[in-house]
Amino acid sequence: MELKKSSRKQLKLRIGISGASGFGKTKSALLLAHGITEDWSKIAVIDSEQSSSSCYSDLGEFNVLELNAPYSPERFIQAIELCEKSGMEVCIIDSISMEWSGTGGCLEIHEKLGGRFQDWAVVTPRHQAFIDKILNATCHIITTARRKTDYSLDVGSNGKTKVVKHGMKEITREGYEYELTVNFELINDNHLCKVSKDRTGLWMNRPEFIITQETGKELMHWANSGIPTPKNTLSSEDLEIEELSAKISQADSIAILLALYKQYPEHQEDLKSKYEEQKRKLLNKPNPNTFSKNGHHV
């Protein structure tokens, strides 16, 4: 163990956008992504919303990976890994609600196991692997999430009563927003949003606003204002772990992965999640031919 001075390092953004249907989650995510990278070709949309992203193909030539049922955690992990492998800088998961409540998602998996409390012991690690992949991905991640919808009768400025749609609880496992850098909550069909979680402090005491490319630029400036970690400031043990981590990522067979595991027993616990991630990747190699440009295969 070593006590160090606190400092903020450069980091990859983990952003959430949630709202009821029709509030503009997908378009907001695309504008935000382009503000972050300023290159449509470096943006990928993992589309589990039945080609919702194709409605915005006029914005630019971003990449689309159409993900159909079953919406198991493992299939979302494979999709993120394909985005990483393809050199994407921003990955939009539209939406993570399908991993939780869609066909073949966590709730259905739990129900098929019997729907008992103890059955979550099987489902929770699978869901957590998906969350860990989001948090540890090598690219910026933007996730959208549906919110349960409710309606109210409100009196407009003209004195007439009208029906207003509201977004309520996010459709994903409770507590997800606490993992994020920022969580934007779209509050109406005019695309206005508020911030329900903000580690950046950029939106403290700000009024409600509309997400644009400038929002992404602000976030990217904040993310890049940290201090990169120079290699020569790392201890010899940290350097060894960093180099071993790179070797694990480059392992192209289970045999090589196992050999590395046995060769460095002192780091087995430190890099356990890295070994498991690479093992999953080797056992479930994604097919690059599934990528398309705005719905058209390349």
mmCIF file of C-alpha atoms in Angstrom:
data_model
loop_
_atom_site.group_PDB
_atom_site.id
_atom_site.type_symbol
_atom_site.label_atom_id
_atom_site.label_comp_id
_atom_site.label_asym_id
_atom_site.label_seq_id
_atom_site.Cartn_x
_atom_site.Cartn_y
_atom_site.Cartn_z
ATOM 1 C CA MET A 1 0.000 0.000 0.000
ATOM 2 C CA GLU A 2 1.095 3.546 -0.742
ATOM 3 C CA LEU A 3 -0.381 6.927 0.269
ATOM 4 C CA LYS A 4 -0.402 9.400 -2.639
ATOM 5 C CA LYS A 5 -1.501 12.975 -3.258
ATOM 6 C CA SER A 6 -4.943 13.117 -4.854
ATOM 7 C CA SER A 7 -5.084 14.204 -8.512
ATOM 8 C CA ARG A 8 -7.563 13.816 -11.347
ATOM 9 C CA LYS A 9 -6.244 11.899 -14.313
ATOM 10 C CA GLN A 10 -7.504 11.858 -17.888
ATOM 11 C CA LEU A 11 -10.405 9.482 -18.143
ATOM 12 C CA LYS A 12 -12.992 7.935 -20.417
ATOM 13 C CA LEU A 13 -16.497 9.312 -20.020
ATOM 14 C CA ARG A 14 -19.396 7.173 -18.820
ATOM 15 C CA ILE A 15 -22.579 9.075 -19.632
ATOM 16 C CA GLY A 16 -26.227 8.162 -19.166
ATOM 17 C CA ILE A 17 -29.239 9.672 -20.930
ATOM 18 C CA SER A 18 -32.699 8.612 -19.780
ATOM 19 C CA GLY A 19 -36.224 9.661 -20.614
ATOM 20 C CA ALA A 20 -39.660 8.526 -21.662
ATOM 21 C CA SER A 21 -40.351 7.424 -25.243
ATOM 22 C CA GLY A 22 -40.259 10.358 -27.654
ATOM 23 C CA PHE A 23 -38.177 12.638 -25.441
ATOM 24 C CA GLY A 24 -35.123 12.468 -27.764
ATOM 25 C CA LYS A 25 -32.689 10.032 -26.145
ATOM 26 C CA THR A 26 -31.104 8.728 -29.356
ATOM 27 C CA LYS A 27 -30.609 12.085 -31.065
ATOM 28 C CA SER A 28 -29.257 13.623 -27.851
ATOM 29 C CA ALA A 29 -26.769 10.739 -27.538
ATOM 30 C CA LEU A 30 -25.593 11.186 -31.146
ATOM 31 C CA LEU A 31 -25.115 14.949 -30.779
ATOM 32 C CA LEU A 32 -23.282 14.411 -27.508
ATOM 33 C CA ALA A 33 -21.040 11.754 -29.099
ATOM 34 C CA HIS A 34 -20.130 13.998 -32.023
ATOM 35 C CA GLY A 35 -19.255 16.800 -29.632
ATOM 36 C CA ILE A 36 -16.888 14.414 -27.851
ATOM 37 C CA THR A 37 -15.078 13.020 -30.896
ATOM 38 C CA GLU A 38 -15.974 15.456 -33.761
ATOM 39 C CA ASP A 39 -15.752 12.489 -36.156
ATOM 40 C CA TRP A 40 -18.895 10.561 -37.119
ATOM 41 C CA SER A 41 -16.809 7.605 -38.360
ATOM 42 C CA LYS A 42 -15.506 7.059 -34.796
ATOM 43 C CA ILE A 43 -19.003 6.727 -33.332
ATOM 44 C CA ALA A 44 -20.814 3.380 -33.042
ATOM 45 C CA VAL A 45 -24.415 2.804 -31.987
ATOM 46 C CA ILE A 46 -25.297 -0.578 -30.486
ATOM 47 C CA ASP A 47 -28.953 -0.440 -31.519
ATOM 48 C CA SER A 48 -31.301 -2.707 -29.557
ATOM 49 C CA GLU A 49 -34.261 -0.397 -30.206
ATOM 50 C CA GLN A 50 -35.268 -1.852 -33.577
ATOM 51 C CA SER A 51 -33.256 0.486 -35.822
ATOM 52 C CA SER A 52 -34.087 3.650 -33.879
ATOM 53 C CA SER A 53 -30.721 5.114 -34.879
ATOM 54 C CA SER A 54 -31.565 4.894 -38.616
ATOM 55 C CA CYS A 55 -33.999 7.797 -38.092
ATOM 56 C CA TYR A 56 -30.984 10.074 -37.635
ATOM 57 C CA SER A 57 -28.777 8.930 -40.524
ATOM 58 C CA ASP A 58 -28.950 12.484 -41.903
ATOM 59 C CA LEU A 59 -26.742 13.661 -39.024
ATOM 60 C CA GLY A 60 -23.653 11.829 -40.308
ATOM 61 C CA GLU A 61 -22.138 8.479 -41.283
ATOM 62 C CA PHE A 62 -21.881 6.889 -37.858
ATOM 63 C CA ASN A 63 -21.586 3.106 -37.438
ATOM 64 C CA VAL A 64 -24.507 0.927 -36.429
ATOM 65 C CA LEU A 65 -24.484 -2.530 -34.848
ATOM 66 C CA GLU A 66 -28.037 -3.871 -34.858
ATOM 67 C CA LEU A 67 -28.563 -6.058 -31.806
ATOM 68 C CA ASN A 68 -31.626 -8.285 -31.798
ATOM 69 C CA ALA A 69 -33.074 -10.595 -29.137
ATOM 70 C CA PRO A 70 -32.056 -12.337 -26.981
ATOM 71 C CA TYR A 71 -30.779 -9.314 -25.061
ATOM 72 C CA SER A 72 -28.526 -11.185 -22.647
ATOM 73 C CA PRO A 73 -25.706 -9.347 -20.828
ATOM 74 C CA GLU A 74 -23.142 -11.420 -22.731
ATOM 75 C CA ARG A 75 -24.402 -10.233 -26.136
ATOM 76 C CA PHE A 76 -24.090 -6.599 -25.070
ATOM 77 C CA ILE A 77 -20.544 -7.313 -23.829
ATOM 78 C CA GLN A 78 -19.645 -8.832 -27.208
ATOM 79 C CA ALA A 79 -21.061 -5.779 -28.986
ATOM 80 C CA ILE A 80 -18.977 -3.372 -26.869
ATOM 81 C CA GLU A 81 -15.875 -5.465 -27.526
ATOM 82 C CA LEU A 82 -16.533 -5.290 -31.263
ATOM 83 C CA CYS A 83 -16.697 -1.489 -31.023
ATOM 84 C CA GLU A 84 -13.383 -1.460 -29.140
ATOM 85 C CA LYS A 85 -11.769 -3.815 -31.666
ATOM 86 C CA SER A 86 -12.983 -1.596 -34.524
ATOM 87 C CA GLY A 87 -11.308 1.494 -33.074
ATOM 88 C CA MET A 88 -14.432 3.380 -32.078
ATOM 89 C CA GLU A 89 -13.888 6.418 -29.830
ATOM 90 C CA VAL A 90 -17.497 6.673 -28.632
ATOM 91 C CA CYS A 91 -19.897 3.769 -28.184
ATOM 92 C CA ILE A 92 -23.618 4.493 -27.717
ATOM 93 C CA ILE A 93 -25.701 1.683 -26.211
ATOM 94 C CA ASP A 94 -29.287 2.414 -27.237
ATOM 95 C CA SER A 95 -30.692 1.213 -24.930
ATOM 96 C CA ILE A 96 -29.495 -0.626 -21.821
ATOM 97 C CA SER A 97 -33.126 -1.142 -20.789
ATOM 98 C CA MET A 98 -33.286 -4.123 -23.153
ATOM 99 C CA GLU A 99 -30.477 -5.865 -21.245
ATOM 100 C CA TRP A 100 -32.639 -5.614 -18.126
ATOM 101 C CA SER A 101 -36.239 -6.027 -19.274
ATOM 102 C CA GLY A 102 -36.091 -7.086 -22.942
ATOM 103 C CA THR A 103 -36.551 -10.553 -24.410
ATOM 104 C CA GLY A 104 -33.761 -12.733 -23.017
ATOM 105 C CA GLY A 105 -32.697 -9.957 -20.625
ATOM 106 C CA CYS A 106 -31.982 -10.240 -16.906
ATOM 107 C CA LEU A 107 -35.604 -10.195 -15.717
ATOM 108 C CA GLU A 108 -36.567 -12.960 -18.135
ATOM 109 C CA ILE A 109 -33.480 -14.998 -17.233
ATOM 110 C CA HIS A 110 -34.451 -14.702 -13.562
ATOM 111 C CA GLU A 111 -38.047 -15.732 -14.301
ATOM 112 C CA LYS A 112 -36.935 -18.811 -16.262
ATOM 113 C CA LEU A 113 -34.708 -19.876 -13.375
ATOM 114 C CA GLY A 114 -37.785 -19.928 -11.155
ATOM 115 C CA GLY A 115 -38.198 -16.304 -10.133
ATOM 116 C CA ARG A 116 -36.982 -16.960 -6.587
ATOM 117 C CA PHE A 117 -34.840 -14.589 -4.561
ATOM 118 C CA GLN A 118 -31.939 -17.057 -4.573
ATOM 119 C CA ASP A 119 -32.004 -17.146 -8.381
ATOM 120 C CA TRP A 120 -30.499 -13.643 -8.403
ATOM 121 C CA ALA A 121 -27.232 -15.329 -7.350
ATOM 122 C CA VAL A 122 -27.003 -16.545 -10.949
ATOM 123 C CA VAL A 123 -28.329 -13.431 -12.699
ATOM 124 C CA THR A 124 -26.507 -10.715 -10.725
ATOM 125 C CA PRO A 125 -22.937 -11.744 -11.715
ATOM 126 C CA ARG A 126 -23.976 -11.793 -15.394
ATOM 127 C CA HIS A 127 -25.491 -8.302 -15.121
ATOM 128 C CA GLN A 128 -22.473 -7.059 -13.150
ATOM 129 C CA ALA A 129 -20.141 -8.298 -15.905
ATOM 130 C CA PHE A 130 -22.073 -6.059 -18.317
ATOM 131 C CA ILE A 131 -21.753 -3.044 -15.980
ATOM 132 C CA ASP A 132 -18.035 -3.781 -15.480
ATOM 133 C CA LYS A 133 -17.563 -3.844 -19.249
ATOM 134 C CA ILE A 134 -19.158 -0.395 -19.547
ATOM 135 C CA LEU A 135 -16.923 0.961 -16.782
ATOM 136 C CA ASN A 136 -13.710 -0.603 -18.117
ATOM 137 C CA ALA A 137 -14.201 -0.076 -21.858
ATOM 138 C CA THR A 138 -11.358 1.603 -23.745
ATOM 139 C CA CYS A 139 -13.750 4.051 -25.452
ATOM 140 C CA HIS A 140 -16.174 6.663 -24.162
ATOM 141 C CA ILE A 141 -19.571 5.099 -23.410
ATOM 142 C CA ILE A 142 -22.988 6.745 -23.680
ATOM 143 C CA THR A 143 -25.982 4.688 -22.573
ATOM 144 C CA THR A 144 -29.637 5.487 -23.049
ATOM 145 C CA ALA A 145 -32.330 4.120 -20.761
ATOM 146 C CA ARG A 146 -36.086 4.172 -21.012
ATOM 147 C CA ARG A 147 -38.152 5.591 -18.178
ATOM 148 C CA LYS A 148 -41.552 4.313 -17.184
ATOM 149 C CA THR A 149 -44.195 6.713 -18.438
ATOM 150 C CA ASP A 150 -46.917 8.475 -16.468
ATOM 151 C CA TYR A 151 -49.419 11.155 -17.483
ATOM 152 C CA SER A 152 -50.943 14.147 -15.714
ATOM 153 C CA LEU A 153 -53.546 16.809 -16.504
ATOM 154 C CA ASP A 154 -51.865 20.218 -16.440
ATOM 155 C CA VAL A 155 -53.254 23.685 -17.087
ATOM 156 C CA GLY A 156 -51.411 25.460 -19.910
ATOM 157 C CA SER A 157 -50.625 29.188 -20.213
ATOM 158 C CA ASN A 158 -53.827 29.619 -22.217
ATOM 159 C CA GLY A 159 -55.871 28.280 -19.311
ATOM 160 C CA LYS A 160 -56.759 25.040 -21.092
ATOM 161 C CA THR A 161 -56.172 21.610 -19.602
ATOM 162 C CA LYS A 162 -53.799 19.313 -21.470
ATOM 163 C CA VAL A 163 -52.347 15.835 -21.000
ATOM 164 C CA VAL A 164 -48.617 15.891 -20.207
ATOM 165 C CA LYS A 165 -46.307 12.849 -20.404
ATOM 166 C CA HIS A 166 -43.707 12.335 -17.660
ATOM 167 C CA GLY A 167 -40.742 9.999 -17.383
ATOM 168 C CA MET A 168 -40.511 8.191 -14.046
ATOM 169 C CA LYS A 169 -38.168 5.407 -12.876
ATOM 170 C CA GLU A 170 -35.347 4.234 -15.201
ATOM 171 C CA ILE A 171 -35.850 0.757 -16.653
ATOM 172 C CA THR A 172 -32.610 -0.845 -15.571
ATOM 173 C CA ARG A 173 -31.260 -2.161 -12.296
ATOM 174 C CA GLU A 174 -31.522 0.372 -9.495
ATOM 175 C CA GLY A 175 -28.321 2.252 -8.706
ATOM 176 C CA TYR A 176 -26.864 2.272 -12.230
ATOM 177 C CA GLU A 177 -26.645 6.072 -12.418
ATOM 178 C CA TYR A 178 -24.217 6.134 -9.476
ATOM 179 C CA GLU A 179 -21.605 4.431 -11.703
ATOM 180 C CA LEU A 180 -21.690 7.266 -14.252
ATOM 181 C CA THR A 181 -19.694 10.432 -14.822
ATOM 182 C CA VAL A 182 -22.889 12.304 -15.704
ATOM 183 C CA ASN A 183 -26.528 11.229 -15.942
ATOM 184 C CA PHE A 184 -28.815 13.412 -18.069
ATOM 185 C CA GLU A 185 -32.558 13.060 -17.505
ATOM 186 C CA LEU A 186 -34.775 14.255 -20.382
ATOM 187 C CA ILE A 187 -37.894 15.693 -18.783
ATOM 188 C CA ASN A 188 -40.254 16.482 -21.669
ATOM 189 C CA ASP A 189 -40.843 16.115 -25.408
ATOM 190 C CA ASN A 190 -39.148 19.464 -26.019
ATOM 191 C CA HIS A 191 -35.892 17.610 -25.206
ATOM 192 C CA LEU A 192 -35.168 19.706 -22.113
ATOM 193 C CA CYS A 193 -32.999 17.873 -19.610
ATOM 194 C CA LYS A 194 -31.725 18.116 -16.072
ATOM 195 C CA VAL A 195 -28.697 16.439 -14.502
ATOM 196 C CA SER A 196 -29.429 13.841 -11.806
ATOM 197 C CA LYS A 197 -25.764 12.858 -11.287
ATOM 198 C CA ASP A 198 -22.736 15.025 -12.044
ATOM 199 C CA ARG A 199 -19.159 14.208 -11.054
ATOM 200 C CA THR A 200 -17.835 17.017 -13.235
ATOM 201 C CA GLY A 201 -19.511 19.953 -11.489
ATOM 202 C CA LEU A 202 -20.135 21.495 -14.929
ATOM 203 C CA TRP A 203 -23.894 21.696 -14.478
ATOM 204 C CA MET A 204 -24.062 22.730 -10.853
ATOM 205 C CA ASN A 205 -26.810 25.359 -10.375
ATOM 206 C CA ARG A 206 -27.474 25.514 -14.129
ATOM 207 C CA PRO A 207 -31.068 25.723 -15.402
ATOM 208 C CA GLU A 208 -32.607 22.996 -17.575
ATOM 209 C CA PHE A 209 -31.106 22.869 -21.079
ATOM 210 C CA ILE A 210 -31.076 20.969 -24.404
ATOM 211 C CA ILE A 211 -28.187 18.597 -25.151
ATOM 212 C CA THR A 212 -26.144 19.704 -28.186
ATOM 213 C CA GLN A 213 -22.699 19.024 -29.616
ATOM 214 C CA GLU A 214 -21.394 21.808 -27.381
ATOM 215 C CA THR A 215 -22.413 19.719 -24.364
ATOM 216 C CA GLY A 216 -20.122 16.957 -25.609
ATOM 217 C CA LYS A 217 -17.273 19.411 -26.179
ATOM 218 C CA GLU A 218 -17.612 20.672 -22.611
ATOM 219 C CA LEU A 219 -17.430 17.127 -21.278
ATOM 220 C CA MET A 220 -14.421 16.273 -23.436
ATOM 221 C CA HIS A 221 -12.569 19.379 -22.291
ATOM 222 C CA TRP A 222 -13.232 18.373 -18.684
ATOM 223 C CA ALA A 223 -12.104 14.762 -19.322
ATOM 224 C CA ASN A 224 -8.868 15.900 -20.988
ATOM 225 C CA SER A 225 -7.956 18.425 -18.296
ATOM 226 C CA GLY A 226 -6.714 15.675 -16.004
ATOM 227 C CA ILE A 227 -3.086 14.584 -15.678
ATOM 228 C CA PRO A 228 -1.933 11.578 -17.750
ATOM 229 C CA THR A 229 0.044 9.010 -15.756
ATOM 230 C CA PRO A 230 3.660 8.947 -17.032
ATOM 231 C CA LYS A 231 5.166 5.471 -17.120
ATOM 232 C CA ASN A 232 8.311 6.510 -15.295
ATOM 233 C CA THR A 233 6.288 7.476 -12.194
ATOM 234 C CA LEU A 234 4.953 3.948 -11.747
ATOM 235 C CA SER A 235 6.545 1.504 -9.331
ATOM 236 C CA SER A 236 8.280 -1.589 -10.735
ATOM 237 C CA GLU A 237 5.337 -3.719 -9.573
ATOM 238 C CA ASP A 238 2.819 -1.406 -11.264
ATOM 239 C CA LEU A 239 4.861 -1.490 -14.462
ATOM 240 C CA GLU A 240 4.931 -5.288 -14.386
ATOM 241 C CA ILE A 241 1.150 -5.404 -13.891
ATOM 242 C CA GLU A 242 0.641 -2.903 -16.729
ATOM 243 C CA GLU A 243 2.833 -4.932 -19.097
ATOM 244 C CA LEU A 244 1.136 -8.191 -18.087
ATOM 245 C CA SER A 245 -2.272 -6.579 -18.653
ATOM 246 C CA ALA A 246 -1.191 -5.712 -22.210
ATOM 247 C CA LYS A 247 -0.037 -9.304 -22.789
ATOM 248 C CA ILE A 248 -3.403 -10.618 -21.565
ATOM 249 C CA SER A 249 -5.227 -8.322 -24.006
ATOM 250 C CA GLN A 250 -3.032 -9.595 -26.859
ATOM 251 C CA ALA A 251 -3.481 -13.304 -26.011
ATOM 252 C CA ASP A 252 -5.178 -14.912 -29.005
ATOM 253 C CA SER A 253 -5.867 -18.341 -27.497
ATOM 254 C CA ILE A 254 -7.010 -19.887 -24.223
ATOM 255 C CA ALA A 255 -3.714 -21.810 -24.044
ATOM 256 C CA ILE A 256 -1.651 -18.591 -24.089
ATOM 257 C CA LEU A 257 -3.991 -17.021 -21.536
ATOM 258 C CA LEU A 258 -3.599 -20.018 -19.216
ATOM 259 C CA ALA A 259 0.187 -19.946 -19.605
ATOM 260 C CA LEU A 260 0.273 -16.272 -18.553
ATOM 261 C CA TYR A 261 -1.974 -17.037 -15.583
ATOM 262 C CA LYS A 262 0.395 -19.781 -14.369
ATOM 263 C CA GLN A 263 3.547 -17.764 -15.129
ATOM 264 C CA TYR A 264 2.558 -14.844 -12.878
ATOM 265 C CA PRO A 265 0.810 -16.322 -9.804
ATOM 266 C CA GLU A 266 1.558 -13.195 -7.763
ATOM 267 C CA HIS A 267 -0.737 -11.123 -10.035
ATOM 268 C CA GLN A 268 -3.572 -13.604 -10.475
ATOM 269 C CA GLU A 269 -5.849 -11.775 -8.048
ATOM 270 C CA ASP A 270 -4.873 -8.290 -9.266
ATOM 271 C CA LEU A 271 -5.768 -9.127 -12.866
ATOM 272 C CA LYS A 272 -8.590 -11.594 -12.274
ATOM 273 C CA SER A 273 -11.200 -9.453 -14.039
ATOM 274 C CA LYS A 274 -8.808 -8.860 -16.955
ATOM 275 C CA TYR A 275 -8.256 -12.626 -17.382
ATOM 276 C CA GLU A 276 -12.002 -13.278 -17.241
ATOM 277 C CA GLU A 277 -12.750 -10.543 -19.752
ATOM 278 C CA GLN A 278 -10.174 -11.856 -22.246
ATOM 279 C CA LYS A 279 -11.423 -15.415 -21.747
ATOM 280 C CA ARG A 280 -14.972 -14.310 -22.599
ATOM 281 C CA LYS A 281 -13.652 -12.478 -25.630
ATOM 282 C CA LEU A 282 -11.832 -15.578 -26.922
ATOM 283 C CA LEU A 283 -14.798 -17.866 -26.304
ATOM 284 C CA ASN A 284 -17.218 -15.471 -27.990
ATOM 285 C CA LYS A 285 -15.271 -13.892 -30.816
ATOM 286 C CA PRO A 286 -17.542 -11.309 -32.493
ATOM 287 C CA ASN A 287 -18.074 -11.267 -36.241
ATOM 288 C CA PRO A 288 -16.896 -7.938 -37.758
ATOM 289 C CA ASN A 289 -19.233 -8.509 -40.714
ATOM 290 C CA THR A 290 -22.159 -7.548 -38.479
ATOM 291 C CA PHE A 291 -21.134 -3.874 -38.537
ATOM 292 C CA SER A 292 -23.043 -1.545 -40.838
ATOM 293 C CA LYS A 293 -23.074 2.116 -41.755
ATOM 294 C CA ASN A 294 -26.451 3.536 -40.670
ATOM 295 C CA GLY A 295 -28.031 0.136 -41.181
ATOM 296 C CA HIS A 296 -26.191 -0.799 -44.424
ATOM 297 C CA HIS A 297 -23.652 -3.623 -44.226
ATOM 298 C CA VAL A 298 -20.037 -2.777 -45.047
#
